[in-house]
Coordinates of C-alpha atoms in Angstrom, one line a residue:
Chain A
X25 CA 95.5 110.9 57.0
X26 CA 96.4 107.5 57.5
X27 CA 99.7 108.5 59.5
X28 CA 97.1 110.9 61.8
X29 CA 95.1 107.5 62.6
X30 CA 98.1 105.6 63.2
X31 CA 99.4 108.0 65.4
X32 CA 96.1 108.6 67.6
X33 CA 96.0 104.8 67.8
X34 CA 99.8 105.0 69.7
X35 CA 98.5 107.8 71.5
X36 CA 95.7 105.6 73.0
X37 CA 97.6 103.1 73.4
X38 CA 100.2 104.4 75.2
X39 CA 97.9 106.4 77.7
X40 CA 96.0 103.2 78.3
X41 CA 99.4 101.2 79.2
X42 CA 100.2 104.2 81.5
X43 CA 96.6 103.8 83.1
X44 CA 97.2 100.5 83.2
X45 CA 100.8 100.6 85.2
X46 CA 100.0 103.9 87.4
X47 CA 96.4 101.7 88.6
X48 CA 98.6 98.8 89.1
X49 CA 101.2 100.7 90.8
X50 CA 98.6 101.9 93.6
X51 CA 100.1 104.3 95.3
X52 CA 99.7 108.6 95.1
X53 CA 101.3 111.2 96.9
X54 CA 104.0 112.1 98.8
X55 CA 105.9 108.8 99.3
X56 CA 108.6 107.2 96.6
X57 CA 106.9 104.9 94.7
X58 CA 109.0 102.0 93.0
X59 CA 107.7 102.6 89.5
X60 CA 107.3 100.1 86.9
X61 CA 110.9 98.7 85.6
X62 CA 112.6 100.1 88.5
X63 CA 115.6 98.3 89.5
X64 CA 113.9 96.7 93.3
X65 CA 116.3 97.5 96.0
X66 CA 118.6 95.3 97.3
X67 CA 118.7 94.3 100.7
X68 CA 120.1 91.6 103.4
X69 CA 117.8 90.5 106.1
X70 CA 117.7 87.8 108.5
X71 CA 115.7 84.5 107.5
X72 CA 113.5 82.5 110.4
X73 CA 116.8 80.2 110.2
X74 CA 118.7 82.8 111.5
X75 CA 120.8 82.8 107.9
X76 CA 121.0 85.7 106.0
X77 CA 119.0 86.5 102.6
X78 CA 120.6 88.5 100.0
X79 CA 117.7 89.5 96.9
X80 CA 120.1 90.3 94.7
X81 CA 120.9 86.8 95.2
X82 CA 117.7 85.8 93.2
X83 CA 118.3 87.5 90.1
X84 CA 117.2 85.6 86.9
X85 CA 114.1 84.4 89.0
X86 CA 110.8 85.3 88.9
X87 CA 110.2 87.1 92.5
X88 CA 107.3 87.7 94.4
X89 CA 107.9 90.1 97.7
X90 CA 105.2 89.9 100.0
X91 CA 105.4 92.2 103.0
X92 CA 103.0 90.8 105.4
X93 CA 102.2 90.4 109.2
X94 CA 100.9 87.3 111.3
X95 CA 98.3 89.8 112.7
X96 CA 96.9 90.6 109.5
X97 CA 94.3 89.2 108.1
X98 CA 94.2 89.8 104.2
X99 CA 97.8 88.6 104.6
X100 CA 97.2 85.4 106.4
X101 CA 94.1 84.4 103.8
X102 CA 96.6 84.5 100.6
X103 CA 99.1 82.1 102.7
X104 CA 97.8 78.9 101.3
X105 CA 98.1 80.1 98.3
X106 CA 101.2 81.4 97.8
X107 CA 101.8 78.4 99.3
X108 CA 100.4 76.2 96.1
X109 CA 102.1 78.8 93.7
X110 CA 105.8 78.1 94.6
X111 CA 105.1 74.7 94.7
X112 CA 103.1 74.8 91.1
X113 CA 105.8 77.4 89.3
X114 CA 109.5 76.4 91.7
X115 CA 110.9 74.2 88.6
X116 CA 110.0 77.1 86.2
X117 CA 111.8 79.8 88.2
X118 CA 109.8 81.5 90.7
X119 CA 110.7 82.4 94.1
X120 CA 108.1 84.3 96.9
X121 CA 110.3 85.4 99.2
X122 CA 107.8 86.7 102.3
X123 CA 108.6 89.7 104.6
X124 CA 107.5 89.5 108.0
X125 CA 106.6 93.1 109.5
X126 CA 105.7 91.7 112.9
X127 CA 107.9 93.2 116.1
X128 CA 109.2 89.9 116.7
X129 CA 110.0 86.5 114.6
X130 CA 108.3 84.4 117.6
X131 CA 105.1 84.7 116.0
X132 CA 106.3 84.4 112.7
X133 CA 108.0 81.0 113.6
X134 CA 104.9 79.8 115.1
X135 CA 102.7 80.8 111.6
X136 CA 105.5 79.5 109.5
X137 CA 105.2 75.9 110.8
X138 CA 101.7 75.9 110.9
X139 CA 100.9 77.1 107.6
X140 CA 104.1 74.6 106.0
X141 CA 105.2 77.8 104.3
X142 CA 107.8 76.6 101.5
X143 CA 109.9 79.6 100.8
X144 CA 112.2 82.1 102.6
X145 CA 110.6 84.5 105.2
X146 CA 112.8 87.4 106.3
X147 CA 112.2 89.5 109.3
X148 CA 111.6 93.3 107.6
X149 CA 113.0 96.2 109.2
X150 CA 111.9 100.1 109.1
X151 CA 114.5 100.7 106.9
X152 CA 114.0 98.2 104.0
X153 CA 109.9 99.8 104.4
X154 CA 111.4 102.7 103.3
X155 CA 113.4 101.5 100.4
X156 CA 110.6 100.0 98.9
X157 CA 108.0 103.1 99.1
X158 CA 106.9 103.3 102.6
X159 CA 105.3 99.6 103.7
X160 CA 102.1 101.7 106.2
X161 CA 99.7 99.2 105.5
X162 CA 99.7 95.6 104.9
X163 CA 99.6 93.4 102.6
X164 CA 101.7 94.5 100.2
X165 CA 103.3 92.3 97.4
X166 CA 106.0 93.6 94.6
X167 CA 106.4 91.1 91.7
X168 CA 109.8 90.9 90.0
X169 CA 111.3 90.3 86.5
X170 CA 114.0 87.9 86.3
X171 CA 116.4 91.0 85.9
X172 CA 115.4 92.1 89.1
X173 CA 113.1 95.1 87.9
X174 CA 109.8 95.8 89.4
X175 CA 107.1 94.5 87.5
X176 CA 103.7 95.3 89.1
X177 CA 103.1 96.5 93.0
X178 CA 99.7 95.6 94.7
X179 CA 98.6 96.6 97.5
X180 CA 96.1 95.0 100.2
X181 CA 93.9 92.3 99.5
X182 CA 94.7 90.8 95.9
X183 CA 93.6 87.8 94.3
X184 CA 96.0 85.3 94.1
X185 CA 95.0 84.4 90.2
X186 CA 95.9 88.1 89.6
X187 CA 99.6 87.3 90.5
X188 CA 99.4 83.9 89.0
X189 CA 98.5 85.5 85.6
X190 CA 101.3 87.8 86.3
X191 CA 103.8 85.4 87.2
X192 CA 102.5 83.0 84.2
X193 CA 103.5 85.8 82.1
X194 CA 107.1 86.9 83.4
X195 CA 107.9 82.9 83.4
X196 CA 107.9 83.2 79.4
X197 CA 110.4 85.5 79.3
Chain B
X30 CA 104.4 64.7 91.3
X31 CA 101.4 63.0 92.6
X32 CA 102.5 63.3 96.0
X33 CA 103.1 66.8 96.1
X34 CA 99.9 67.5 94.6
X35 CA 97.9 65.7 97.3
X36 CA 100.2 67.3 99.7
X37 CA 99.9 71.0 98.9
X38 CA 95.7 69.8 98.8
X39 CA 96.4 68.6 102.5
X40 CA 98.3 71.2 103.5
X41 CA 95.8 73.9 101.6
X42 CA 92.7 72.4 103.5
X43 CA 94.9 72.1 106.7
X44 CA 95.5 76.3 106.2
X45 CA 91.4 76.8 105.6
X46 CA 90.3 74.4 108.1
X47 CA 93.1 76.9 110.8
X48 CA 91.9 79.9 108.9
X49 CA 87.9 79.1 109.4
X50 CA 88.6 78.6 113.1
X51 CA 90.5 81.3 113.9
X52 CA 89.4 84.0 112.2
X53 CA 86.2 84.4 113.8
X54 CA 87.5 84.5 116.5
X55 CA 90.2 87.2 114.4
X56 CA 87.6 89.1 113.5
X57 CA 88.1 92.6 115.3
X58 CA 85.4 93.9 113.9
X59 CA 86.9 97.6 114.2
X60 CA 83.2 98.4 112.2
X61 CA 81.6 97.9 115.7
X62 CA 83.5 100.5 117.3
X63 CA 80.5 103.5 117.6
X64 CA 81.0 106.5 115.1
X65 CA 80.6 108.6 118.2
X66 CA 84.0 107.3 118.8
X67 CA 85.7 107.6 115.5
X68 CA 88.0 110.9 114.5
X69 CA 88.8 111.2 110.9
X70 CA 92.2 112.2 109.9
X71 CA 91.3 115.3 108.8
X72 CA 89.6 116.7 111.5
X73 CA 92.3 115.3 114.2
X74 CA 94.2 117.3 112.0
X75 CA 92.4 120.3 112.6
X76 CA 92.6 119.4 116.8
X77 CA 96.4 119.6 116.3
X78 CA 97.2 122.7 114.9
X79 CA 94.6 124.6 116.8
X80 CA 95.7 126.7 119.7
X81 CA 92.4 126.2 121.1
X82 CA 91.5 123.0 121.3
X83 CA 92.8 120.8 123.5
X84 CA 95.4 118.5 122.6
X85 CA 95.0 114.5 123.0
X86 CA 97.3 112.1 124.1
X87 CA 98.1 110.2 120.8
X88 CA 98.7 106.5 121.4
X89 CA 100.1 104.1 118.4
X90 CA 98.9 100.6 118.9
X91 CA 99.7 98.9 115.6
X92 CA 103.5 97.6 115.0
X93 CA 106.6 99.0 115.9
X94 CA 108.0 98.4 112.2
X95 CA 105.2 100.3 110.7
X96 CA 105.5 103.2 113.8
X97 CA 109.5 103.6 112.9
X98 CA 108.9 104.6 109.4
X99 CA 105.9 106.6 109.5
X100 CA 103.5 108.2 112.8
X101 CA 101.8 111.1 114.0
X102 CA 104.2 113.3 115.5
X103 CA 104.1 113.4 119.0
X104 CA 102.4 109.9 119.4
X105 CA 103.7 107.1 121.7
X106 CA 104.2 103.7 120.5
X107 CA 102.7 101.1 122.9
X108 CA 102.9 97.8 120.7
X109 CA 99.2 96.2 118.9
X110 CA 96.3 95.4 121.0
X111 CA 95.7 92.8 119.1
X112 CA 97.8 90.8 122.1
X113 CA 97.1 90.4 124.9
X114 CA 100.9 91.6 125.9
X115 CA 100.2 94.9 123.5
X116 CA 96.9 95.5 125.6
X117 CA 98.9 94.9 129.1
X118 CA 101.0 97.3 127.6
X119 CA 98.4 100.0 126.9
X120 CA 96.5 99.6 130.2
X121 CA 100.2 100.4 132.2
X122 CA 100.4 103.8 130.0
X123 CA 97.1 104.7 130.7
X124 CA 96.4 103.5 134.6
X125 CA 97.4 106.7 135.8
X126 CA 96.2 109.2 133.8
X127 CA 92.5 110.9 134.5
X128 CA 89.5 109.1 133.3
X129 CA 88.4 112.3 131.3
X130 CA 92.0 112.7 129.7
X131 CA 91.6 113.2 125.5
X132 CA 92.8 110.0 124.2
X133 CA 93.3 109.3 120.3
X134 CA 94.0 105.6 119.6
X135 CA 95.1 104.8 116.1
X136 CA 96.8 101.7 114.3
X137 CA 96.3 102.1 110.3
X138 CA 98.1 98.3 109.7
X139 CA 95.5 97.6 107.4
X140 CA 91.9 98.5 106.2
X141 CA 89.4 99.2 108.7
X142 CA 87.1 96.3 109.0
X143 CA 90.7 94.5 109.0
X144 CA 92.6 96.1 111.7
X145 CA 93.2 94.0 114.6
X146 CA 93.9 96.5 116.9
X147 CA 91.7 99.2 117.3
X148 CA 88.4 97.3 118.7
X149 CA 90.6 95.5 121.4
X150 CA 92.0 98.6 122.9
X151 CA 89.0 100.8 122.4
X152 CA 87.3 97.9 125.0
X153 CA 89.8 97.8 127.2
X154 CA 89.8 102.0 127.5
X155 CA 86.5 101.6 128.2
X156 CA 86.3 98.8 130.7
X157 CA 89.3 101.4 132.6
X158 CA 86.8 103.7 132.5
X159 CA 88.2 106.5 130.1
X160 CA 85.2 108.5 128.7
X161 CA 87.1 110.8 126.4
X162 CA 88.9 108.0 123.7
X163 CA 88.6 108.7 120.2
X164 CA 89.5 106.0 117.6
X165 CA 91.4 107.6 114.8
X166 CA 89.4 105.6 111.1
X167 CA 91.9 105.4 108.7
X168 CA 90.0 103.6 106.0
X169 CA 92.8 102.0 104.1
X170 CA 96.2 102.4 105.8
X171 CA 98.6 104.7 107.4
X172 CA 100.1 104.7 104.5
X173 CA 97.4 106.4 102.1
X174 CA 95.3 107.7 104.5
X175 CA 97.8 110.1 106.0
X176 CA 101.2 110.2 105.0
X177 CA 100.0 110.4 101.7
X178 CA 97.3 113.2 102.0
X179 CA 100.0 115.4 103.3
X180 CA 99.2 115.1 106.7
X181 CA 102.3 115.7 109.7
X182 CA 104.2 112.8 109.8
X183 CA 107.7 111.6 112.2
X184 CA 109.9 108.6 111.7
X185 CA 112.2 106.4 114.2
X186 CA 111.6 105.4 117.9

């Protein structure tokens, strides 16, 4: 009887965690999703600075990936305070790397100055979109274990003490 | 420490005080587009794979990064309207075509009340004096809205 509980109690648990990760995940249908504790892809794409930016590169850091766009506005808003976050959690091990979905890096040059963004922006390319799910709508923001596995996708306009929390909690390990 | 504290509180006031000024003016305020000139996905759908109705000329006017993975087969790519270059580029598509012409405009970047795009070119169709422009609402994104509903789909240039 007490083995029956025990295992009903997994059960729930388990299905709630699966809630939890498939609500988080946010994505349905007929695209590849990166699911939870997927390895994120690897890519190499050209920085504002004109210097390459390997992500493999950043393994044993925490990373957050934003895809974003000058012309968007839920992107623009969380700026600032992405901003404030890699200057807050830097020393313990985090690294936002942004990537620009704009047509051109003129624009992105222009915000990046303005807005004294203080980490990496790459400009992204149809083909890392794809690797990572299909980016058709912005914002988008993928936050990584320090192995480099995908902890938690979110897409459009998220808090930023939702991924502070997160990142809080991936900074432990 | 202390200094980078007050800076990243400069710098964070500097971004709201850009932010409060410029998004107003931002603001496309797709949501003041008329329903009268809104297609949902799933009846554009329907337009498309009828032999009957007639087809419109589908015009992309989001980004071309978010065109080359995903679009409406069949649709041209004309840059965002959110610019004033993207909307020079829309009017030279569209100068010579007949004012009655079946016209679907659609974007899908981000969630309606968000997108920058749609409102712009949907004012300047009109000020050319097209009567027959639909605005295609995609509520959320491309991305979930019709890719992900099943809908026809064709990637690259």
């Amino acid at each position: 009887m007490k083995q029956k509980k025990l295992l009903i109690g997994m059960m729930a648990i388990a299905v709630a965690l699966g809630a939890y990760f498939l609500e988080r995940s946010g994505t349905t249908g007929s695209r590849r999703s990166l699911a939870h504790g997927t390895l994120a892809p690897d890519f190499s794409l050209s920085q504002l600075s004109g210097e390459q930016l390997q992500l493999s590169t950043y393994r044993g850091k925490v990373v957050l990936l934003d895809f974003w766009a000058t012309w968007c506005d839920p992107c623009r808003e969380v700026i600032p305070r992405f901003v404030d976050l890699q200057n807050k959690y830097r020393s313990q091990g985090l690294q936002i790397i942004g990537v620009s979905m704009d047509d051109e890096p003129e624009p992105v040059r222009a915000f990046y100055q303005r807005f004294h963004m203080n980490y990496p922006v790459v400009m992204g390319t149809a083909k890392v979109g794809e690797l990572y799910g299909g980016i058709l709508g912005l914002p988008i923001a993928f936050l990584l274990q320090r192995d480099g596995r995908v902890y938690a996708k979110h897409v459009g306009a998220t808090d930023s003490l939702v991924f502070e929390n997160e990142i809080i909690n991936l900074l432990r390990n | 420490m202390k200094r980078n504290f007050q800076d990243g509180h400069v710098r964070c006031a500097g971004g709201m005080i850009f932010l409060a000024l410029t998004l107003p003016a931002l603001a496309q305020q797709a949501g003041l587009i008329p329903t009268s000139r809104l297609i949902n996905p799933g009846e554009l759908v329907k337009v498309l794979q009828s032999s009957k109705l007639e087809k419109p000329l589908l015009i992309q006017i989001g980004s071309h990064v978010l065109y080359s993975q995903a679009h409406i087969p069949g649709s041209q790519y004309v840059g965002p309207s959110a610019s004033e270059a993207g909307i020079e580029q829309l009017r030279q598509r569209i100068q010579s075509l007949p004012r009655g012409k079946f016209i679907v405009i659609y974007c899908g970047c981000c969630p309606w009340s968000h997108c920058p795009n749609v409102k712009p070119a949907d004012d300047a169709m009109h000020a050319m004096g097209f009567t027959n422009v639909k605005v295609l609402y995609i509520a959320n994104n491309f991305g979930a809205d019709w890719v992900d509903k099943g809908y026809p789909v064709a990637k690259g240039d």
